[in-house]
């Protein structure tokens, strides 16, 4: 069973930055594509970004492209989401997710999810 634990959320002013981290329990973590999703109040869960197992390929939603960067450290079994130039519309609970297949992650149906971390951006 893959366990994911997010951290790094908080309250930040518009234009500020936050770095989210996701710790992964699975010893085969290095072979899993990983993703970040978010869910704002009253809205459905939204794809934010994904990263291949090697870290060589990354994908972003149009709403965060150019502002957010995802990376991973397979030796530490960690995935990161660097969020810059944050906007009030980025306010949401952010989830880390994993699956064996990249298309499943990008398609919003990964098998494994973290519990989420709250990000609040004030205007």
Tab-separated table of C-alpha atoms in Angstrom:
chain	number	residue	atom	x	y	z
A	1	UNK	CA	0.000	0.000	0.000
A	2	UNK	CA	1.406	3.352	-1.084
A	3	UNK	CA	1.064	6.097	1.505
A	4	UNK	CA	1.434	9.764	0.599
A	5	UNK	CA	1.774	12.611	3.099
A	6	UNK	CA	1.684	16.239	1.980
A	7	UNK	CA	3.106	19.196	3.868
A	8	UNK	CA	3.976	22.828	3.294
A	9	UNK	CA	0.567	24.394	2.890
A	10	UNK	CA	-0.406	27.623	4.598
A	11	UNK	CA	-1.575	31.201	4.218
A	12	UNK	CA	0.252	33.500	1.817
A	13	UNK	CA	-0.428	36.842	0.202
A	14	UNK	CA	-1.047	37.142	-3.506
A	15	UNK	CA	2.227	37.205	-5.386
A	16	UNK	CA	3.936	35.088	-2.769
A	17	UNK	CA	5.373	31.583	-2.951
A	18	UNK	CA	4.936	28.241	-1.233
A	19	UNK	CA	6.621	24.893	-1.644
A	20	UNK	CA	4.567	21.773	-1.084
A	21	UNK	CA	6.221	18.463	-0.293
A	22	UNK	CA	4.925	14.925	-0.567
A	23	UNK	CA	6.582	12.052	1.267
A	24	UNK	CA	6.009	8.598	-0.197
A	25	UNK	CA	6.197	5.375	1.772
A	26	UNK	CA	6.498	2.927	-1.095
A	27	UNK	CA	9.970	1.461	-1.624
A	28	UNK	CA	9.336	1.236	-5.362
A	29	UNK	CA	8.483	4.957	-5.451
A	30	UNK	CA	11.103	5.571	-8.112
A	31	UNK	CA	8.997	3.774	-10.702
A	32	UNK	CA	5.757	5.715	-10.086
A	33	UNK	CA	4.620	8.768	-12.017
A	34	UNK	CA	3.359	11.354	-9.538
A	35	UNK	CA	0.813	14.132	-9.704
A	36	UNK	CA	-0.567	17.120	-7.863
A	37	UNK	CA	-4.253	17.985	-7.794
A	38	UNK	CA	-6.295	20.609	-6.028
A	39	UNK	CA	-9.869	21.133	-4.939
A	40	UNK	CA	-11.277	24.569	-4.236
A	41	UNK	CA	-14.389	25.041	-2.069
A	42	UNK	CA	-17.498	24.041	-3.972
A	43	UNK	CA	-15.537	22.772	-6.972
A	44	UNK	CA	-14.363	19.447	-8.284
A	45	UNK	CA	-10.854	18.111	-8.037
A	46	UNK	CA	-8.562	19.644	-10.653
A	47	UNK	CA	-5.333	18.370	-12.200
A	48	UNK	CA	-2.377	20.658	-11.466
A	49	UNK	CA	0.787	18.859	-12.538
A	50	UNK	CA	2.436	15.510	-13.132
A	51	UNK	CA	5.980	14.215	-13.289
A	52	UNK	CA	7.351	11.029	-14.803
A	53	UNK	CA	9.193	8.473	-12.708
A	54	UNK	CA	12.556	9.753	-13.889
A	55	UNK	CA	11.615	13.407	-13.555
A	56	UNK	CA	12.454	14.038	-17.185
A	57	UNK	CA	8.858	14.753	-18.232
A	58	UNK	CA	6.496	17.179	-16.560
A	59	UNK	CA	2.965	18.320	-17.345
A	60	UNK	CA	0.993	21.302	-16.104
A	61	UNK	CA	-2.498	22.654	-16.352
A	62	UNK	CA	-2.815	25.893	-18.278
A	63	UNK	CA	-3.851	27.710	-15.109
A	64	UNK	CA	-0.508	27.101	-13.392
A	65	UNK	CA	1.909	26.791	-16.309
A	66	UNK	CA	4.814	29.185	-15.898
A	67	UNK	CA	4.128	29.703	-12.178
A	68	UNK	CA	4.319	26.206	-10.678
A	69	UNK	CA	7.151	23.682	-10.951
A	70	UNK	CA	7.068	20.046	-9.908
A	71	UNK	CA	10.167	18.018	-9.119
A	72	UNK	CA	11.124	14.822	-7.356
A	73	UNK	CA	13.973	13.282	-5.420
A	74	UNK	CA	13.722	9.508	-5.793
A	75	UNK	CA	16.498	8.857	-3.294
A	76	UNK	CA	14.524	10.713	-0.620
A	77	UNK	CA	11.137	9.457	-1.905
A	78	UNK	CA	9.878	13.022	-2.116
A	79	UNK	CA	7.887	15.024	-4.640
A	80	UNK	CA	7.668	18.800	-4.595
A	81	UNK	CA	5.444	21.524	-5.981
A	82	UNK	CA	7.039	24.961	-6.059
A	83	UNK	CA	4.297	27.565	-6.407
A	84	UNK	CA	5.279	31.110	-7.351
A	85	UNK	CA	3.246	34.235	-8.057
A	86	UNK	CA	0.293	32.778	-6.207
A	87	UNK	CA	-3.174	34.127	-6.896
A	88	UNK	CA	-6.347	34.050	-4.776
A	89	UNK	CA	-7.826	31.568	-7.270
A	90	UNK	CA	-5.058	29.117	-6.317
A	91	UNK	CA	-6.730	28.725	-2.913
A	92	UNK	CA	-7.564	25.043	-2.509
A	93	UNK	CA	-6.692	21.808	-0.779
A	94	UNK	CA	-3.721	20.355	-2.646
A	95	UNK	CA	-3.312	16.605	-3.018
A	96	UNK	CA	-0.363	14.479	-3.967
A	97	UNK	CA	-1.176	11.370	-6.000
A	98	UNK	CA	0.555	8.371	-7.535
A	99	UNK	CA	-0.107	5.623	-10.024
A	100	UNK	CA	1.844	3.133	-12.092
A	101	UNK	CA	0.710	4.788	-15.319
A	102	UNK	CA	1.280	8.426	-16.323
A	103	UNK	CA	-1.889	8.591	-18.403
A	104	UNK	CA	-3.891	7.585	-15.350
A	105	UNK	CA	-2.319	10.371	-13.309
A	106	UNK	CA	-2.863	13.017	-15.980
A	107	UNK	CA	-6.370	11.693	-16.530
A	108	UNK	CA	-7.240	12.379	-12.901
A	109	UNK	CA	-7.680	8.766	-11.800
A	110	UNK	CA	-4.529	7.835	-9.870
A	111	UNK	CA	-4.850	4.938	-7.490
A	112	UNK	CA	-3.135	6.513	-4.494
A	113	UNK	CA	-3.879	9.833	-2.801
A	114	UNK	CA	-2.573	11.819	0.120
A	115	UNK	CA	-4.797	13.478	2.695
A	116	UNK	CA	-4.257	16.975	1.295
A	117	UNK	CA	-2.793	20.239	2.543
A	118	UNK	CA	-4.593	23.587	2.582
A	119	UNK	CA	-3.233	26.511	0.588
A	120	UNK	CA	-4.904	29.879	1.115
A	121	UNK	CA	-3.916	32.937	-0.922
A	122	UNK	CA	-5.173	36.283	0.330
A	123	UNK	CA	-5.696	39.241	-1.967
